[in-house]
GROMACS .gro file of N, CA and C in nm:
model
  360
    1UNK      N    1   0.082  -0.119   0.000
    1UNK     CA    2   0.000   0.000   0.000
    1UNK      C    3   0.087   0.126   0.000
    2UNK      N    4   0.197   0.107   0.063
    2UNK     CA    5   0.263   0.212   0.133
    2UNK      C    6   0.402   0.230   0.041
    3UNK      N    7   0.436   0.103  -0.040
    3UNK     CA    8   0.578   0.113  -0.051
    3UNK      C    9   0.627   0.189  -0.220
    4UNK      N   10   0.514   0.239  -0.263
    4UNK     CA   11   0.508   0.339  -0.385
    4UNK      C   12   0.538   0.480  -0.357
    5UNK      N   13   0.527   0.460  -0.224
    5UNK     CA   14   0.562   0.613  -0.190
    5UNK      C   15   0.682   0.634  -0.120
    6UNK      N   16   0.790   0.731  -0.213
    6UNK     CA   17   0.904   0.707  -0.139
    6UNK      C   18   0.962   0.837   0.013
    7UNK      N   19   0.843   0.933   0.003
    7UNK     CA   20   0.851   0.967   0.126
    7UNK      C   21   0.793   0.946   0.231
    8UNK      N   22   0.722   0.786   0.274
    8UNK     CA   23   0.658   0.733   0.332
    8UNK      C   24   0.715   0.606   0.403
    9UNK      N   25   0.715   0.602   0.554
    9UNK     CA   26   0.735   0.512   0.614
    9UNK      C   27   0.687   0.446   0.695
   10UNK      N   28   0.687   0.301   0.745
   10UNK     CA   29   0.575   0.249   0.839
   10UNK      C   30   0.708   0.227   0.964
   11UNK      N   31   0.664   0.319   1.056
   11UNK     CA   32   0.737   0.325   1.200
   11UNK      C   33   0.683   0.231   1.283
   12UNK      N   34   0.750   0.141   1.344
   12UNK     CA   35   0.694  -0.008   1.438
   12UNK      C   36   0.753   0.069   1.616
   13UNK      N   37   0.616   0.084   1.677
   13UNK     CA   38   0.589   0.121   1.820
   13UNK      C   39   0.700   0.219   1.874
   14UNK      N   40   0.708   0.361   1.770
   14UNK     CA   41   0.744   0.455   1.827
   14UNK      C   42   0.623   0.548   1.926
   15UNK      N   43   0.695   0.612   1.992
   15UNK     CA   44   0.629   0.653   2.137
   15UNK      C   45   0.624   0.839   2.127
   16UNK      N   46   0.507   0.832   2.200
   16UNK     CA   47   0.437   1.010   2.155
   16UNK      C   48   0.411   1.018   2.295
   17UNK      N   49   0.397   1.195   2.329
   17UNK     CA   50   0.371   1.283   2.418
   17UNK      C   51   0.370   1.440   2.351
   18UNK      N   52   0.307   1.473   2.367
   18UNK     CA   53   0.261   1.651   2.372
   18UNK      C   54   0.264   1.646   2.224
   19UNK      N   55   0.236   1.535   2.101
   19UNK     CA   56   0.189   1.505   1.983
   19UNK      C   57   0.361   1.562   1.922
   20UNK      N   58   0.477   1.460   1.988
   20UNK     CA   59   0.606   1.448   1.921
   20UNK      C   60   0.675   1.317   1.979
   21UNK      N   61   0.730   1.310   1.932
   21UNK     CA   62   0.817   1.181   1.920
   21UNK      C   63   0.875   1.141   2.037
   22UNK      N   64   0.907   1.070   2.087
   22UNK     CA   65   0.972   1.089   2.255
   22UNK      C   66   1.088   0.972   2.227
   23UNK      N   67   1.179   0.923   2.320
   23UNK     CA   68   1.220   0.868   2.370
   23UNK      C   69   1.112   0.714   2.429
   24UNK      N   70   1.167   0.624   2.380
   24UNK     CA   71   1.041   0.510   2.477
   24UNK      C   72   1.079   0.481   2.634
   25UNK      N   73   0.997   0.474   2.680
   25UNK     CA   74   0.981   0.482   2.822
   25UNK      C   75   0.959   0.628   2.919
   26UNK      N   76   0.928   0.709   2.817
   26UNK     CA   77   0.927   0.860   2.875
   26UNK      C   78   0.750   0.825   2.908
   27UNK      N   79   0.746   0.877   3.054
   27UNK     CA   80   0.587   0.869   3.142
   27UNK      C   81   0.491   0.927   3.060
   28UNK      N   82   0.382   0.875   3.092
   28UNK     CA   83   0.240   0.926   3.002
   28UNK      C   84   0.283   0.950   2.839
   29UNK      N   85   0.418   0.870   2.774
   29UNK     CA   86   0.407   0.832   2.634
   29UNK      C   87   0.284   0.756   2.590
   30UNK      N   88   0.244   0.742   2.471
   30UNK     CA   89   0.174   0.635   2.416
   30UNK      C   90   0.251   0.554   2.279
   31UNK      N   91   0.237   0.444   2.251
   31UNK     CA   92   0.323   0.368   2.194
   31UNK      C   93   0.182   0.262   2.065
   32UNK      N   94   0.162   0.382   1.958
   32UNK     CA   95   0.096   0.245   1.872
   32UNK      C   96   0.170   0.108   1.830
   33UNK      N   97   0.088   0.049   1.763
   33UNK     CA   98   0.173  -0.083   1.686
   33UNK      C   99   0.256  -0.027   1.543
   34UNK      N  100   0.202   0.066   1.498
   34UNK     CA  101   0.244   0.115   1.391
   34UNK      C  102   0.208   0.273   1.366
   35UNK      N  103   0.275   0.313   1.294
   35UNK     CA  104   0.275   0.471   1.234
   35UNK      C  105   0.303   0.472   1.085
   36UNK      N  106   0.232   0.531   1.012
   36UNK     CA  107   0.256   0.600   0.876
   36UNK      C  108   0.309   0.711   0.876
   37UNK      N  109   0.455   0.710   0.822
   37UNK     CA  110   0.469   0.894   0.834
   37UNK      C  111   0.550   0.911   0.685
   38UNK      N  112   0.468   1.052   0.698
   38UNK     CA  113   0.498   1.116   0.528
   38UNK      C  114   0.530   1.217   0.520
   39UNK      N  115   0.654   1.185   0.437
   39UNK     CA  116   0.776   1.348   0.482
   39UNK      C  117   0.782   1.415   0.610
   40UNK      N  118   0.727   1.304   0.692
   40UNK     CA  119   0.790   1.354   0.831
   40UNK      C  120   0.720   1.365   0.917
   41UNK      N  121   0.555   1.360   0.827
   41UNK     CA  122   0.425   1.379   0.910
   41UNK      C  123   0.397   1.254   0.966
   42UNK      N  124   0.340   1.244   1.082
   42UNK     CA  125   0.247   1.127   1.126
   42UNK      C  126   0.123   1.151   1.082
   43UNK      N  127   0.093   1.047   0.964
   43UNK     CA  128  -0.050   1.071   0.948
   43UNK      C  129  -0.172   0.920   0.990
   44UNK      N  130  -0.069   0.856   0.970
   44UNK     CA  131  -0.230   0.715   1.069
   44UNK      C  132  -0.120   0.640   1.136
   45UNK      N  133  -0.174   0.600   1.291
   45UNK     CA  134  -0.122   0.502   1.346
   45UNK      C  135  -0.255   0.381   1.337
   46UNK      N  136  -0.197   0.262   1.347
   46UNK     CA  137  -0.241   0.149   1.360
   46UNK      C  138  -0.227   0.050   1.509
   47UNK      N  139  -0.365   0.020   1.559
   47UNK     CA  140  -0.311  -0.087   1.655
   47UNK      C  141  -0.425  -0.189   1.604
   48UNK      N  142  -0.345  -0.306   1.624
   48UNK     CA  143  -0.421  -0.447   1.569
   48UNK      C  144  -0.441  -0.509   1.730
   49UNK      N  145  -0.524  -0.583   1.733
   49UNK     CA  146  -0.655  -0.628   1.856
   49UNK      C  147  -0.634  -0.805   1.768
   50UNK      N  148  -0.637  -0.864   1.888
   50UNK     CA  149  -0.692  -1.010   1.837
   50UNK      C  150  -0.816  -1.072   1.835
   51UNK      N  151  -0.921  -1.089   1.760
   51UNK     CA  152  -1.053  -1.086   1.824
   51UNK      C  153  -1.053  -1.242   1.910
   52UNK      N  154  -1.128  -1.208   2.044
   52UNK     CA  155  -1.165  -1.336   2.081
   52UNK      C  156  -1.330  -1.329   2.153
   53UNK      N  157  -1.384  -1.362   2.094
   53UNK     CA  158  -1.546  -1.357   2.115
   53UNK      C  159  -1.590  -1.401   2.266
   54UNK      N  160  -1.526  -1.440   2.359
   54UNK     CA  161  -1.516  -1.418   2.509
   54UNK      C  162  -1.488  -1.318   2.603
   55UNK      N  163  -1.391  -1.209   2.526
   55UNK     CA  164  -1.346  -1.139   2.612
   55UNK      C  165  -1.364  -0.975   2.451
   56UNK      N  166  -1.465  -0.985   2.433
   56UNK     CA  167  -1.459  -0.921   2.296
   56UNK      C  168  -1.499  -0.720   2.434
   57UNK      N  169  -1.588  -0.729   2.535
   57UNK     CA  170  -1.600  -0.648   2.573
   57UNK      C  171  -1.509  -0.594   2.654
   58UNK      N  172  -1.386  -0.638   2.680
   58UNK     CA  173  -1.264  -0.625   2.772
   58UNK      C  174  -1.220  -0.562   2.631
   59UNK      N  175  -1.200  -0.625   2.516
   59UNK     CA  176  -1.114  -0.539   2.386
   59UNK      C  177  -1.177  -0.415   2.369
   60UNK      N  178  -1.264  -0.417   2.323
   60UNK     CA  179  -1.340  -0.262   2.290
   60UNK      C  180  -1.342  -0.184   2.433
   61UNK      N  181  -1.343  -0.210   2.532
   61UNK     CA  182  -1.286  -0.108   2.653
   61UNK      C  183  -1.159  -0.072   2.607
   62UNK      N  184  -1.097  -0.144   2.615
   62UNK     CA  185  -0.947  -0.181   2.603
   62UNK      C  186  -0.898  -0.001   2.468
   63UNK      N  187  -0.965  -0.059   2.369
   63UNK     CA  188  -0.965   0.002   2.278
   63UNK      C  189  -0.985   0.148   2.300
   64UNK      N  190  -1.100   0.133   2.335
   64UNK     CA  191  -1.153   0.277   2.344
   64UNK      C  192  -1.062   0.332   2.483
   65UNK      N  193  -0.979   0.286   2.596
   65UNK     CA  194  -0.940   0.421   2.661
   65UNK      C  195  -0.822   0.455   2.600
   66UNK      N  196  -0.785   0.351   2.495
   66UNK     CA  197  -0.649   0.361   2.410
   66UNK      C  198  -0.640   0.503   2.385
   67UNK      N  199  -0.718   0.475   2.251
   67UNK     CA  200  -0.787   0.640   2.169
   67UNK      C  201  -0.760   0.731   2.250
   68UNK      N  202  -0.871   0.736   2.365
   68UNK     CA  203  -0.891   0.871   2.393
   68UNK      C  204  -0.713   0.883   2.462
   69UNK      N  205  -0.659   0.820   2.531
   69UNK     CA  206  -0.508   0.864   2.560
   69UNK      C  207  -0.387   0.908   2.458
   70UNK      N  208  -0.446   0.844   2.422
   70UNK     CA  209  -0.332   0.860   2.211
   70UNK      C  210  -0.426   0.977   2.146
   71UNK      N  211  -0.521   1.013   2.131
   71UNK     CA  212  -0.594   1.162   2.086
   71UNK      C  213  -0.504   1.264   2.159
   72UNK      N  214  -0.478   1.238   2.324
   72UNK     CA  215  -0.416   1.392   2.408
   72UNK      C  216  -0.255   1.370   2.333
   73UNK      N  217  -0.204   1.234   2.333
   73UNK     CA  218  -0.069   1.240   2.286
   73UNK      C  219  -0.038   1.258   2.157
   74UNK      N  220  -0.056   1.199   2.049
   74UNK     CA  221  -0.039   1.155   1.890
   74UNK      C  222  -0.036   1.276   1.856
   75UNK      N  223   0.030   1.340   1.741
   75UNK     CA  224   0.043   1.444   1.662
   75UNK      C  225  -0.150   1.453   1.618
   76UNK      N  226  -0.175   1.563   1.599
   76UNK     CA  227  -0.290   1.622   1.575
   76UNK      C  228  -0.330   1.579   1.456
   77UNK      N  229  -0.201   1.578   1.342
   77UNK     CA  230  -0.219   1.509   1.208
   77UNK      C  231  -0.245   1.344   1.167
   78UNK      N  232  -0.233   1.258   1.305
   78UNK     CA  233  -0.241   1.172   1.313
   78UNK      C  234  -0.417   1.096   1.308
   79UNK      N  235  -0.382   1.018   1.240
   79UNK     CA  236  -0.566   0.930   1.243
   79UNK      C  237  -0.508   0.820   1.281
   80UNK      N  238  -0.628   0.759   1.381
   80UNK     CA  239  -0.615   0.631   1.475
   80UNK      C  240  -0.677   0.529   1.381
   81UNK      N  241  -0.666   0.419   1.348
   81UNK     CA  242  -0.711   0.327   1.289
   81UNK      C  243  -0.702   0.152   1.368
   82UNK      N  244  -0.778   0.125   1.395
   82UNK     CA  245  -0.738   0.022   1.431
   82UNK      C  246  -0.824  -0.181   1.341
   83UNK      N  247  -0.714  -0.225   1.402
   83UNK     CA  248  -0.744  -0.356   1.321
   83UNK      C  249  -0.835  -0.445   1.382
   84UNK      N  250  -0.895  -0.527   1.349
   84UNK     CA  251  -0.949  -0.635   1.469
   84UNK      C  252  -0.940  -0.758   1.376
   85UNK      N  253  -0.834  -0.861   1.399
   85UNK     CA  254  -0.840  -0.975   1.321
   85UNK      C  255  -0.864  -1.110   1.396
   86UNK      N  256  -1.004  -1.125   1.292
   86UNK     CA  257  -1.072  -1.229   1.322
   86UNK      C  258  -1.041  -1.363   1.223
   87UNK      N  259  -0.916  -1.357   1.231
   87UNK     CA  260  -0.936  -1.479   1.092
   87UNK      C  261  -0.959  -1.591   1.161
   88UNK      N  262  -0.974  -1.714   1.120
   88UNK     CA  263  -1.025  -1.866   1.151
   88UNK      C  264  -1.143  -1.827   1.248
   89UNK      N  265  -1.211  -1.744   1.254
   89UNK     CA  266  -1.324  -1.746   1.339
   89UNK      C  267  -1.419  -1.707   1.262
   90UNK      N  268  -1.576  -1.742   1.334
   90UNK     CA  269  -1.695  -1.692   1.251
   90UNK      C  270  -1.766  -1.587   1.327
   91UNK      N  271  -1.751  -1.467   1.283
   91UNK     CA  272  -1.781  -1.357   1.319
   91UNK      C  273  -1.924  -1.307   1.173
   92UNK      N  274  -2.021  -1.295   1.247
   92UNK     CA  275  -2.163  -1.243   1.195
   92UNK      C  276  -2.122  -1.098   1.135
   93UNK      N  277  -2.235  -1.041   1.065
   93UNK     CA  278  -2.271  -0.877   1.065
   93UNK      C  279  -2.277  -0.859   1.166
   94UNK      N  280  -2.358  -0.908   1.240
   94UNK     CA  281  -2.412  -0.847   1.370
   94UNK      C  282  -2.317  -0.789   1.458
   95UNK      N  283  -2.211  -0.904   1.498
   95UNK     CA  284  -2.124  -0.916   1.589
   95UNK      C  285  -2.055  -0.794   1.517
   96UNK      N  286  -2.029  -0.767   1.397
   96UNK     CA  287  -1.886  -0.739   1.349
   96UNK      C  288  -1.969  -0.564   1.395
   97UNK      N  289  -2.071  -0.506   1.376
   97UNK     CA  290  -2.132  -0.429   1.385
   97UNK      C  291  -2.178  -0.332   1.534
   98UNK      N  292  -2.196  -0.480   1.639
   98UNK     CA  293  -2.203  -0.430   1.784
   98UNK      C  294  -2.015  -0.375   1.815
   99UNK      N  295  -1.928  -0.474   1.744
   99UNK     CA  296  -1.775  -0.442   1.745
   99UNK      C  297  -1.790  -0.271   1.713
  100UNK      N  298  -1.798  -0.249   1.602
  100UNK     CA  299  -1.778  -0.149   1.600
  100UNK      C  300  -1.841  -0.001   1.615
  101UNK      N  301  -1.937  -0.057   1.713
  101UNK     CA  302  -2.047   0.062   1.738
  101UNK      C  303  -1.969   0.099   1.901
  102UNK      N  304  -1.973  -0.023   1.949
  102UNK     CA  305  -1.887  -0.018   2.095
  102UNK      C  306  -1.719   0.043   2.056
  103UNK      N  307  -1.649   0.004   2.025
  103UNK     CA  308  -1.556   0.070   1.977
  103UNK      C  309  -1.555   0.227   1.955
  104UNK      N  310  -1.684   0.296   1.867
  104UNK     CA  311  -1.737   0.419   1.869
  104UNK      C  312  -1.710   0.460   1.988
  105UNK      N  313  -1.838   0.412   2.053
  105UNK     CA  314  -1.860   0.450   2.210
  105UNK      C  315  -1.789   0.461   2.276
  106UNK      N  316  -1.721   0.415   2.264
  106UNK     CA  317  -1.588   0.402   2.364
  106UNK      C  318  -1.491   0.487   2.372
  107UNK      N  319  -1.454   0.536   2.267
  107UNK     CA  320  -1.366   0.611   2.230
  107UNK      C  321  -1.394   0.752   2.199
  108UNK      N  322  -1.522   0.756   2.275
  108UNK     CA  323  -1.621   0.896   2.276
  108UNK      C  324  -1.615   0.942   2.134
  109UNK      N  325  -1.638   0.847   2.000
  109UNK     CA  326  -1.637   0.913   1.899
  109UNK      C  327  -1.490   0.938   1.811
  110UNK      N  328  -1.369   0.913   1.915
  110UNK     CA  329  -1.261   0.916   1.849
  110UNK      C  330  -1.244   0.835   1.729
  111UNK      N  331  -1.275   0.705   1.743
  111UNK     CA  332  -1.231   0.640   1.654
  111UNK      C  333  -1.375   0.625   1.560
  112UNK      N  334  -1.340   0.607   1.412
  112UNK     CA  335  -1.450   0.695   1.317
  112UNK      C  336  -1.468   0.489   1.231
  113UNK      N  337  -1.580   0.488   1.205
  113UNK     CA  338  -1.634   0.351   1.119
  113UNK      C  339  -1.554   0.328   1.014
  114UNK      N  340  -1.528   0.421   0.944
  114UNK     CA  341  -1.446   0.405   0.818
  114UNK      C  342  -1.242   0.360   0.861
  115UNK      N  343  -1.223   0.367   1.018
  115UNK     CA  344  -1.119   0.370   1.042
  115UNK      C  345  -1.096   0.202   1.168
  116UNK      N  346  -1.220   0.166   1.129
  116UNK     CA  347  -1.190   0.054   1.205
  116UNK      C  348  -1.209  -0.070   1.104
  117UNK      N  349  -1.140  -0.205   1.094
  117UNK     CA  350  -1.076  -0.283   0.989
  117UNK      C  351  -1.090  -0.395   1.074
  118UNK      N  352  -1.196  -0.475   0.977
  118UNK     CA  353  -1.178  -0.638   1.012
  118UNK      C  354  -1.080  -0.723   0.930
  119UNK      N  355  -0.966  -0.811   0.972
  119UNK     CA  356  -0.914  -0.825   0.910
  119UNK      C  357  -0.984  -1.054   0.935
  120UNK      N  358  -0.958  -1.109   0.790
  120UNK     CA  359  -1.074  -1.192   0.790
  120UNK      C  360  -0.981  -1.307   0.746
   0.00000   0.00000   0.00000
């Protein structure tokens, strides 16, 4: 997706505060799974979720106080996206739908429908 663009890079669990780059292990950092950055910008981080249909309301908590902590930290230019991969499992509309309505909710709106990804 990414590798046509040659001022574009996928950064693996660099760490943010006051929406810049930190040092890892610096307090109240946040640390996605991934970052897109272009010419320098952070423009989407990624965190991938494992779905497990037992503990699916512990994830979407999980999720959602993520966001809202990575919204005060992450560069402003940054969009949150996150993954939820369900492969070898049978996941409904339904389910995939309460996923991502709770996810909404959760994240008081941070995280947007078009930015959340079943991966299958």
């Amino acid at each position: 997706m990414y590798k046509d663009k040659p001022n574009t890079t996928i950064e693996t669990q660099e760490s943010y505060k006051g929406g810049e780059n930190v040092k890892y292990g610096i307090k109240g950092s946040v640390r996605p799974e991934n970052s897109v950055v272009e010419n320098g910008i952070v423009k989407e981080t990624y965190e991938i979720k494992n779905y497990n249909q037992e503990n699916y309301n512990s994830m979407t908590s999980n999720i959602g106080k993520q966001a809202i902590k990575r919204a005060e930290e992450l560069p402003e230019t940054a969009t949150q996206k996150i993954v939820i991969d369900t492969r070898g499992q049978k996941i409904t509309p339904e389910i995939r739908q309460k996923i991502t309505e709770d996810i909404i909710r959760k994240s008081n709106k941070i995280i947007k429908k078009e930015n959340i990804i079943f991966m299958e």
